[in-house]
Short mmCIF file of C-alpha atoms in Angstrom, two decimals:
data_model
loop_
_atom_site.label_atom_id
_atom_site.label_comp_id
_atom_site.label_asym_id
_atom_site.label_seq_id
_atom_site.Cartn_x
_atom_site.Cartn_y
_atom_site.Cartn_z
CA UNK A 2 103.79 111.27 89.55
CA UNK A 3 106.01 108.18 90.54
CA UNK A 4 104.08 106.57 86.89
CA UNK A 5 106.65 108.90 84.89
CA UNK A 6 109.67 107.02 85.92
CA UNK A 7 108.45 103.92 84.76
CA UNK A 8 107.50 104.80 81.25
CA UNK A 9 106.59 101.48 79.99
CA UNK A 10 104.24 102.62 77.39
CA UNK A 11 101.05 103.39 79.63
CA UNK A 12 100.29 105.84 77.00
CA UNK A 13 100.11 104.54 74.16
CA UNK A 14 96.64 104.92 73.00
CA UNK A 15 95.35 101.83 71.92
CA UNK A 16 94.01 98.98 73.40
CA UNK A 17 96.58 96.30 71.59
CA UNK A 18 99.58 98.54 73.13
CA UNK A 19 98.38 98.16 76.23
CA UNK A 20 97.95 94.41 76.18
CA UNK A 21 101.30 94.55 75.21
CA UNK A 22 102.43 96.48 77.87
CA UNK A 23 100.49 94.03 80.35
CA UNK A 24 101.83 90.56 78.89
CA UNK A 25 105.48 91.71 79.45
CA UNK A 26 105.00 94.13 82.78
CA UNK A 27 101.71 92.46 84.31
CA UNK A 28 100.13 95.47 84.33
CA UNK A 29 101.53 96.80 87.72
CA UNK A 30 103.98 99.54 87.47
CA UNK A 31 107.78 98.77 88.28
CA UNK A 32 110.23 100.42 90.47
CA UNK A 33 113.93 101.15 90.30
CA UNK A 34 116.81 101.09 92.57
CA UNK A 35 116.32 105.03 93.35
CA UNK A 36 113.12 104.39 94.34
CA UNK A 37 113.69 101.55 96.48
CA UNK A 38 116.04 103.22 98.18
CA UNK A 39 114.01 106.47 98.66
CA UNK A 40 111.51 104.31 100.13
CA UNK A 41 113.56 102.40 102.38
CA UNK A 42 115.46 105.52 104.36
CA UNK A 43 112.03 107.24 104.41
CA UNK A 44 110.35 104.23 106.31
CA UNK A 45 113.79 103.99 108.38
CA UNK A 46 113.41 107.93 109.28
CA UNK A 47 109.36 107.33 110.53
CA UNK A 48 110.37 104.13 112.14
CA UNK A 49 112.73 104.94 114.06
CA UNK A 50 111.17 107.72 115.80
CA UNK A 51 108.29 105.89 116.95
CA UNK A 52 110.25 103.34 118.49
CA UNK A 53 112.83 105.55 119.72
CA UNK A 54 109.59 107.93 121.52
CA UNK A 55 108.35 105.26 123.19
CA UNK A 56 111.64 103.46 124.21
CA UNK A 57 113.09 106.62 125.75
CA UNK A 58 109.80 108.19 127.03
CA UNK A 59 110.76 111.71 126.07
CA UNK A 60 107.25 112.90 126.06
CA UNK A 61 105.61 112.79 129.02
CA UNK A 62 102.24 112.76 128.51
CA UNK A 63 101.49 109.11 126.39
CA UNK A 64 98.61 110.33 124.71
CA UNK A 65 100.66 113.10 122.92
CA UNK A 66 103.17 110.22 121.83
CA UNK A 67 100.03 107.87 120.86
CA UNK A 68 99.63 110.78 118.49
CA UNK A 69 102.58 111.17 117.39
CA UNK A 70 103.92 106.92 116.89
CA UNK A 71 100.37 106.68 114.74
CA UNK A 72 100.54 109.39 112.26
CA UNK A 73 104.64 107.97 111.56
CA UNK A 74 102.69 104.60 111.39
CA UNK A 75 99.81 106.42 108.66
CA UNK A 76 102.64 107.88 106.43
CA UNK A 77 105.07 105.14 106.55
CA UNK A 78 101.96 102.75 104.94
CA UNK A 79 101.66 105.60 102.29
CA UNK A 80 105.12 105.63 101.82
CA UNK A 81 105.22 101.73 101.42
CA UNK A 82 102.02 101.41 99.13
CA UNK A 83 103.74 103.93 96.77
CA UNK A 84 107.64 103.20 96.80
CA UNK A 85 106.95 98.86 97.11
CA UNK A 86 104.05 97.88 96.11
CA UNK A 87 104.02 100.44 93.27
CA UNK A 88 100.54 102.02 93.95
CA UNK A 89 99.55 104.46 91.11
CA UNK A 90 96.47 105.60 89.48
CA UNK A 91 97.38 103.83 86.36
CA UNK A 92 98.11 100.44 86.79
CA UNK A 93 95.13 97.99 85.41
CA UNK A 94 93.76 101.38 84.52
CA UNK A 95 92.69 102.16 88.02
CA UNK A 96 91.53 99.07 89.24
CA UNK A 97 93.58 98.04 91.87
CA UNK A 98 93.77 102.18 93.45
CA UNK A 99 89.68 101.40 93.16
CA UNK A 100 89.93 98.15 95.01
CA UNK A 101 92.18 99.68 97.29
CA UNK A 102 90.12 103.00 98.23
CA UNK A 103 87.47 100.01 98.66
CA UNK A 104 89.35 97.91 101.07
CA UNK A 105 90.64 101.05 102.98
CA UNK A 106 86.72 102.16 103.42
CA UNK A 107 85.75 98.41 104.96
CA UNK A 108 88.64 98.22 107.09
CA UNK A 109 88.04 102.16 108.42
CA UNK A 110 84.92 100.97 109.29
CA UNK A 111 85.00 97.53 110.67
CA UNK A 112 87.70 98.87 112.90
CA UNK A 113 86.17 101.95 113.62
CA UNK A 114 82.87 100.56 114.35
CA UNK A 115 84.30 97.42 116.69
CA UNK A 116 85.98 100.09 118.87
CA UNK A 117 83.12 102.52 119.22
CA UNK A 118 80.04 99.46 119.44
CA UNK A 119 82.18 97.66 121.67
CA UNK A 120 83.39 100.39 124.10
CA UNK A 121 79.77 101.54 124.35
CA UNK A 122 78.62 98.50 125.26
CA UNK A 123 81.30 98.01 127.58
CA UNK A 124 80.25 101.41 129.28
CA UNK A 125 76.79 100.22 129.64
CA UNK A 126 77.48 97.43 131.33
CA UNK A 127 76.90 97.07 134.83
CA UNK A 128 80.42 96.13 136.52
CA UNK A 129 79.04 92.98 137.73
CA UNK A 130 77.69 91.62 134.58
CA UNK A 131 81.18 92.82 132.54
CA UNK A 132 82.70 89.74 133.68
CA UNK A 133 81.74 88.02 130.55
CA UNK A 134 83.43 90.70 128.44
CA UNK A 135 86.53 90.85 130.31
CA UNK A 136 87.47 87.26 131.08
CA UNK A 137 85.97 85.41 127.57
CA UNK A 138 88.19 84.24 125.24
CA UNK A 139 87.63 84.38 121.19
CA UNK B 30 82.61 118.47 53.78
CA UNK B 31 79.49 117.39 55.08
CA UNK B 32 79.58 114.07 53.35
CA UNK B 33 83.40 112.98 55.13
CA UNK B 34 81.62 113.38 58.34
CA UNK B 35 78.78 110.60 57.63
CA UNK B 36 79.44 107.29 57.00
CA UNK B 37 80.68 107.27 53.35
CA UNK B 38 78.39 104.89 51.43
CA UNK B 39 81.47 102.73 50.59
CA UNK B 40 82.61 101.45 53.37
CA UNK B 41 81.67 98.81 56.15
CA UNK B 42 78.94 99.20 58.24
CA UNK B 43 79.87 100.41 61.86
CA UNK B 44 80.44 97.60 64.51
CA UNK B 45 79.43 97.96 68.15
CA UNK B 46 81.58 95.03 69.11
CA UNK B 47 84.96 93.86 68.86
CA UNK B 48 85.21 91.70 65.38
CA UNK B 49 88.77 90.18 65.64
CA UNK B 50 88.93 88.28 69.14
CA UNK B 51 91.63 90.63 71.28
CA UNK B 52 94.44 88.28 72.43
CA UNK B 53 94.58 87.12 75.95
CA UNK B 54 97.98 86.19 76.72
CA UNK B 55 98.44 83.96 79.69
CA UNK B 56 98.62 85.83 83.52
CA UNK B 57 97.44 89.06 81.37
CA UNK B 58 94.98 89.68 84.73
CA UNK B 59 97.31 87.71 86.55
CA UNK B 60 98.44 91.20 88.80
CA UNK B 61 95.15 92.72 89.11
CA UNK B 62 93.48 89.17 90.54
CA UNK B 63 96.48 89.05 92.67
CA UNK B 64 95.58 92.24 93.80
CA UNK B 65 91.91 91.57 94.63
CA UNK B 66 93.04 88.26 96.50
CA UNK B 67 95.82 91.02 99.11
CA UNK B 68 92.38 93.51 99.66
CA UNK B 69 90.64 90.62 100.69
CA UNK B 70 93.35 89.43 102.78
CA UNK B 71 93.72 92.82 104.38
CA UNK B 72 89.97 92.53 105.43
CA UNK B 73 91.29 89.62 107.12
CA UNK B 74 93.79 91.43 109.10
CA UNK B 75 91.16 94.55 109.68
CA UNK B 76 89.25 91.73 110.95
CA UNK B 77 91.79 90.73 113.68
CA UNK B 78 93.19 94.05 114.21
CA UNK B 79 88.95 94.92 115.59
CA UNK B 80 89.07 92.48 117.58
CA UNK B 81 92.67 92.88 119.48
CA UNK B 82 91.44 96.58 119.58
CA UNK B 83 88.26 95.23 121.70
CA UNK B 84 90.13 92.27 123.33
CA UNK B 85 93.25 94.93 123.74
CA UNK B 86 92.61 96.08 127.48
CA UNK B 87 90.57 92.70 128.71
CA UNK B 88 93.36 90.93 130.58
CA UNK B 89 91.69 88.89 133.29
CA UNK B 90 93.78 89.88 135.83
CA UNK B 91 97.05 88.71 133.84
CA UNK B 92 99.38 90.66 132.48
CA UNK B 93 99.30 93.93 130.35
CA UNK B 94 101.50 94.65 127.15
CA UNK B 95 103.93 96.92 129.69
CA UNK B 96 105.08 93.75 131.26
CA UNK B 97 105.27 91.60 128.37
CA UNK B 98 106.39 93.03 125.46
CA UNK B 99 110.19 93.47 124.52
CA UNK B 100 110.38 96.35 122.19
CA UNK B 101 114.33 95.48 121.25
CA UNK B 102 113.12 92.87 120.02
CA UNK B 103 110.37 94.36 118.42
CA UNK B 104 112.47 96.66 116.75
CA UNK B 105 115.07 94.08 115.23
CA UNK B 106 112.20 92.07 114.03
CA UNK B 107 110.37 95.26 112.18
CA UNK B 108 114.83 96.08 110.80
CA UNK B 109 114.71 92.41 109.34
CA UNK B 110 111.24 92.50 107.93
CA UNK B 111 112.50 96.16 106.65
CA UNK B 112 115.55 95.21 105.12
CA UNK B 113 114.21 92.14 103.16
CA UNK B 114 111.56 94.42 101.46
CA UNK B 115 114.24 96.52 100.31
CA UNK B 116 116.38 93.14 98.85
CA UNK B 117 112.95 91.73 97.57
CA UNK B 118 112.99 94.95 95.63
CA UNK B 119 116.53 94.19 94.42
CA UNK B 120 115.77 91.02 93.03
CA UNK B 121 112.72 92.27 91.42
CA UNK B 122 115.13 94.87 89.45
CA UNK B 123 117.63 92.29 88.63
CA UNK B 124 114.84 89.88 87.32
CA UNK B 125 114.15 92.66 85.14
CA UNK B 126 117.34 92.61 83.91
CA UNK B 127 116.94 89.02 83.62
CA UNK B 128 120.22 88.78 85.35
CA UNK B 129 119.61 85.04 87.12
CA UNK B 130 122.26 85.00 89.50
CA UNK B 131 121.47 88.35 91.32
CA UNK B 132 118.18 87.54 91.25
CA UNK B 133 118.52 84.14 92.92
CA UNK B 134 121.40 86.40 95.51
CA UNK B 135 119.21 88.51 96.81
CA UNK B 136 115.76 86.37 96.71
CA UNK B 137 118.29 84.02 99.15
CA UNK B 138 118.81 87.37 101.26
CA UNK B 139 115.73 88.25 101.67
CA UNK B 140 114.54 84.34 102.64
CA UNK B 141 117.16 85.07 105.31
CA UNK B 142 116.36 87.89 106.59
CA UNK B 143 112.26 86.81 106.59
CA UNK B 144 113.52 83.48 108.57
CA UNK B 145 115.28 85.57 110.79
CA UNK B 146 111.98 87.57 111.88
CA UNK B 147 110.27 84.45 111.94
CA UNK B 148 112.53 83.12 114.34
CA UNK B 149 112.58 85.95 116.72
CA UNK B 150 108.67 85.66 116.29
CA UNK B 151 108.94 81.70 117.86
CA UNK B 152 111.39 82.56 120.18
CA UNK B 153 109.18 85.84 121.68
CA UNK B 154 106.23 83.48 121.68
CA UNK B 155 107.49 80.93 123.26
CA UNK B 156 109.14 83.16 125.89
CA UNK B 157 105.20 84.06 126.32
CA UNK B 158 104.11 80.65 126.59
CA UNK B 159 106.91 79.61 128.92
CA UNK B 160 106.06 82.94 131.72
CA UNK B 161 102.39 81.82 131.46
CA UNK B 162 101.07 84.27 128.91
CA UNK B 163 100.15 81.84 126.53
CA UNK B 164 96.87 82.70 124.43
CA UNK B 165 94.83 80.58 126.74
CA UNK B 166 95.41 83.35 129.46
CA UNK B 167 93.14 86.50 128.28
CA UNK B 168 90.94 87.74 125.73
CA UNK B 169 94.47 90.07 125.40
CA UNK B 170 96.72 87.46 124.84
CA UNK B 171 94.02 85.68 122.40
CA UNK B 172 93.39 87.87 120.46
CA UNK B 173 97.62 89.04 120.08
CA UNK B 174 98.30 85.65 119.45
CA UNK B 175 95.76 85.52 116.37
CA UNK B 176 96.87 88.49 115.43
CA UNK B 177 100.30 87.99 115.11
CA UNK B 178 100.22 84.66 114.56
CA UNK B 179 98.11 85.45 111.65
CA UNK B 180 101.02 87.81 109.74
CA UNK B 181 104.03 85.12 111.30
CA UNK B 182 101.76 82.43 109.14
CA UNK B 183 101.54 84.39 106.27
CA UNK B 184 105.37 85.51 106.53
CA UNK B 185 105.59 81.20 106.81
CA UNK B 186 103.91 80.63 103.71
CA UNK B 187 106.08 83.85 101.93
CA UNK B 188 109.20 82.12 102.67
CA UNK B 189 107.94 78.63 101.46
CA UNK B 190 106.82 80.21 97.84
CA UNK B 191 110.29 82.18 97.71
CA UNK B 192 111.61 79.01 98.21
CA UNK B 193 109.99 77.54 95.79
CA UNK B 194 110.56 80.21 93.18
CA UNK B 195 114.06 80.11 93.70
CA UNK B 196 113.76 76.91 92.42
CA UNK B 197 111.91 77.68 89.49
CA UNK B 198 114.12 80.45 88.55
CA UNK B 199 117.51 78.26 88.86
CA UNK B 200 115.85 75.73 86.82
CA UNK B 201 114.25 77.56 83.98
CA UNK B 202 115.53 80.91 84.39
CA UNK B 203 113.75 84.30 84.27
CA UNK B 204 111.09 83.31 81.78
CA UNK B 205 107.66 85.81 81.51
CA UNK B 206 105.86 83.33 83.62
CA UNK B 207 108.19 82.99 86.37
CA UNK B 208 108.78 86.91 86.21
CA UNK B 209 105.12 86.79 86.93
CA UNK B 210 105.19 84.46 90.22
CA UNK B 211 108.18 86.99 91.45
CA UNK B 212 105.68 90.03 91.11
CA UNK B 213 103.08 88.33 92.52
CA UNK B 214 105.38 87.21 95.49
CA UNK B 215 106.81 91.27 95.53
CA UNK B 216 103.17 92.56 96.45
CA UNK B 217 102.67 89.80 98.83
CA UNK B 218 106.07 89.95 100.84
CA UNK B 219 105.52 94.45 100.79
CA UNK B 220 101.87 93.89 101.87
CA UNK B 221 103.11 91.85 104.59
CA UNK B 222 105.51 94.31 105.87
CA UNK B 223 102.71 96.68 105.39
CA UNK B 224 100.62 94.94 107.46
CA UNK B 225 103.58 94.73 110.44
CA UNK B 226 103.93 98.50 110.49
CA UNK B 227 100.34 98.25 111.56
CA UNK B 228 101.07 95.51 114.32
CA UNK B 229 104.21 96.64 115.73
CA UNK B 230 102.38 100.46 115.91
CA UNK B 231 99.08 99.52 117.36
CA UNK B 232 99.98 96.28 119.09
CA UNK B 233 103.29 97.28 120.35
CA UNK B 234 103.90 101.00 121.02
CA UNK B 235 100.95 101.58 121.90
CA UNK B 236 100.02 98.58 123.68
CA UNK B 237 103.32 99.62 125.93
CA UNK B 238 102.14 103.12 126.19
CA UNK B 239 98.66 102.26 127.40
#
């Protein structure tokens, strides 16, 4: 979709034209002014909100604005992966949205599996022996 | 008919292989290795984020996010981070217009406006360490020091190399290989505000609405 715009000769069919295309552009696709800007007022319209929810308090109940402040925060990374760093399906012919999709899947589950090991453990704990857990540094 | 679609007895037999070595110019896999080196670096930063969401609610009797954290300040620091993506993007269009002088304008705004969150970053965490909060204090304040102190490093080391390729650009201008070190340095400086919209979500608001 945003790979249109660019047009720097992604489909030209042979291998040499590519190589071209990667000597001069590096491979990774390139954004314009437009696009800069239509990323930077989207991230300023999911940014503010979240602060401005959590400053003012306008919901009362803070799970509901937990919800809220990190689906802005999900979006606005979208937003920033494709209007700065240029994320398409067609840049090093896939590669780096593979390595990506690869990275996301680690981090989902290192941080996912932390929280939920951790807490369990936690939970198990007899209250006298959690001092270790809650006073223990790094 | 038949005989166009097998090999004609004339010509060369079929290769399997490349025959002519392809060219390799220099920093042709420059972006994609780039690339690889940010995933690994945002295993890094998974890495840290795990273990301030463990380490999040342990505060041995100290105090909590609620007490501690300014979010004004919070919220100029994620504006200036903010804005100097959006310059950083300006200089990366002007460098493609090899027009030198814009280029070097608004790489010198965006160095600003990243020393500007680094200094509110030193001045919040010494404001920490002065009240007693210092990363000594809980597993909380441990692991948001490492955290944080993790992306203000990296933001530290951003400003250094724009620095330095400001220098390279004044002095030999917007050659292919320096127009390489400013992409590289594009994907780095985004990925680090990337990386804040996670910290000043999941370490901030939330650690103030907990």
């Amino acid at each position: 979709m945003s790979a249109d715009t660019h047009g720097h000769g992604h489909d030209s069919a042979h291998g040499h034209g590519h190589h071209d295309a990667h000597d001069h552009h590096g491979g990774a696709a390139h954004g314009s002014r437009r696009e800069y800007w239509i990323g930077f007022l989207l991230s300023v319209l999911l940014t503010a909100p979240a602060f401005g929810l959590v400053m003012t308090g306008v919901i009362s109940d803070p799970r509901v604005t937990a919800g809220i402040v990190m689906a802005l925060a999900m979006v606005q990374i979208v937003v920033h992966m494709i209007y700065f760093l240029h994320m398409n399906t067609k840049s090093e012919n896939g590669w780096t949205m593979l390595a990506l999709i690869f990275t996301a899947i680690i981090v989902l589950i290192v941080i996912a599996g932390s929280l939920w090991v951790m807490y369990h453990m936690n939970l198990n704990m007899m209250p006298g022996m959690g001092g270790e857990m809650s006073s223990g540094g790094m | 008919m038949s005989t166009t679609t097998q090999t004609a007895p004339g010509t060369e037999a079929p290769s399997y292989y490349d025959l002519d070595e392809h060219e390799h110019p220099p920093g042709a896999s420059t972006m994609l290795g780039f690339w690889l080196y940010l995933m690994s670096d945002c295993l890094i930063f998974a890495m840290l984020f795990a273990a301030y969401g463990v380490y999040g609610g342990s505060y041995a009797g100290g105090p909590g996010p609620k007490e501690l954290f300014e979010l004004p300040l919070v919220a100029v620091n994620t504006t200036a981070l903010l804005l100097s993506s959006i310059t950083y993007g300006f200089a990366m269009i002007n460098a493609d217009e090899q027009n030198k002088a814009a280029t070097l304008r608004w790489l010198a705004i965006t160095g600003v406006f990243g020393a500007a969150f680094l200094s509110i970053e030193l001045y919040e965490f010494s404001n920490l360490i002065h009240e007693g909060a210092g990363p000594w204090r809980s597993a909380f304040l441990s692991s948001f020091f490492t955290l944080v102190g993790t992306h203000g490093l990296h933001v530290t080391f951003g400003i250094i190399w724009l620095v330095t390729l400001m220098v390279q650009v004044a002095r030999r201008g917007l050659e292919p290989a320096n127009l390489r070190r400013l992409q590289c340095l594009s994907l780095f400086w985004h990925f680090l505000d990337v990386i804040w919209i996670g910290v000043f979500t999941f370490v901030y608001l939330l650690g103030v609405l907990r």
